[in-house]
């Protein structure tokens, strides 16, 4: 059974007493549904059994260790169907809101607001670490911002680890996302990658580094380094410091920029004593009115970048990942005006992106039948 079959569950399907309502997301090994039981909504995660059973049980073991507002809550788990199990299901708290990536892109927060979110994440991470557990895959996609309170919540500890847990993979590095791996993890792979029995043991410092990558992105709309692929890129991440956030984005206060660089330090011990110490450092930041300014220009207010003169320049600009189009922008993109339909009314074939760049798209010919 794979993720493709799992997402075929229809609304109304009963999984261990949880009634499926709608699909929330899917991956290579499973899917997450919105489900209901007894008048309460849940996030219902299904994974193939027994193929992914060990990872699912690992996630349950971690979530059962704690109840914290900044870590998604465990509610129930089991096998489905009961007689001939095909799936392992995990019912979790349904965190109503948006992923951190989407929330930041749409809300264009200030430095003060980013610090508040970071304190939420430090609290959640401290709770995990306090139970001798690691997340091991902290990134924007695994963080949700509650719609009701604006608090950040850590999600998806499915590749996490805890003291005494069995090793579930054979690779030299534990599961995770390359762009968020620590320098010491990449250095270990570079130095011992040819040893058959070599296996990197992640630590709390790896989680802190990944949190630093998230903070850097929130401050600048860029990651400190691209995902390391070539040997040169790996060496750069291991040895070279990133561009300080306040130099990449002048709206970033220097104090929080320096704190971000501390989390991205090349050695684990330089990142501080842990998540609780990080929270204390965030709380000690002295803020003035400049911390209330949105960190990036708003898409609705910023002037458009100059129009490329021809398609060759246009293509080159987009291939440069937007650098040639001016600084990144955030905020909710305003809806285009509604044009009255008329016979043979033609809309321009050139679409203007909120950043000011444009490209040729499908022509629209509206006809009243």
Tab-separated table of N, CA and C in Angstrom, residues 98-109 218 329-332:
chain	number	residue	atom	x	y	z
A	98	UNK	N	-2.075	28.340	8.894
A	98	UNK	CA	-1.274	28.273	7.680
A	98	UNK	C	0.133	27.812	8.016
A	99	UNK	N	0.793	27.183	7.042
A	99	UNK	CA	2.197	26.850	7.250
A	99	UNK	C	2.982	28.140	7.458
A	100	UNK	N	4.114	28.026	8.131
A	100	UNK	CA	4.933	29.213	8.369
A	100	UNK	C	5.328	29.867	7.053
A	101	UNK	N	5.653	29.067	6.057
A	101	UNK	CA	6.055	29.615	4.760
A	101	UNK	C	4.950	30.487	4.181
A	102	UNK	N	3.742	29.968	4.168
A	102	UNK	CA	2.631	30.733	3.609
A	102	UNK	C	2.293	31.942	4.481
A	103	UNK	N	2.307	31.743	5.804
A	103	UNK	CA	1.954	32.836	6.714
A	103	UNK	C	2.911	34.010	6.537
A	104	UNK	N	4.210	33.729	6.506
A	104	UNK	CA	5.202	34.796	6.365
A	104	UNK	C	5.056	35.488	5.018
A	105	UNK	N	4.864	34.719	3.952
A	105	UNK	CA	4.726	35.308	2.624
A	105	UNK	C	3.495	36.214	2.539
A	106	UNK	N	2.411	35.830	3.201
A	106	UNK	CA	1.175	36.606	3.100
A	106	UNK	C	1.105	37.764	4.093
A	107	UNK	N	1.658	37.582	5.288
A	107	UNK	CA	1.520	38.597	6.335
A	107	UNK	C	2.664	39.608	6.351
A	108	UNK	N	3.799	39.268	5.750
A	108	UNK	CA	4.953	40.171	5.721
A	108	UNK	C	5.223	40.737	7.116
A	109	UNK	N	5.623	39.882	8.059
A	109	UNK	CA	5.731	40.306	9.459
A	109	UNK	C	6.894	41.251	9.717
A	218	UNK	N	13.005	33.864	7.436
A	218	UNK	CA	11.967	34.809	7.845
A	218	UNK	C	12.465	36.249	7.766
A	329	UNK	N	9.564	40.527	-2.207
A	329	UNK	CA	8.420	41.222	-1.621
A	329	UNK	C	7.466	40.216	-1.028
A	330	UNK	N	6.701	40.679	-0.056
A	330	UNK	CA	5.728	39.821	0.601
A	330	UNK	C	4.398	40.541	0.703
A	331	UNK	N	3.418	39.823	1.200
A	331	UNK	CA	2.089	40.391	1.360
A	331	UNK	C	1.102	39.694	0.458
A	332	UNK	N	-0.154	39.844	0.771
A	332	UNK	CA	-1.198	39.215	-0.028
A	332	UNK	C	-1.316	39.916	-1.372
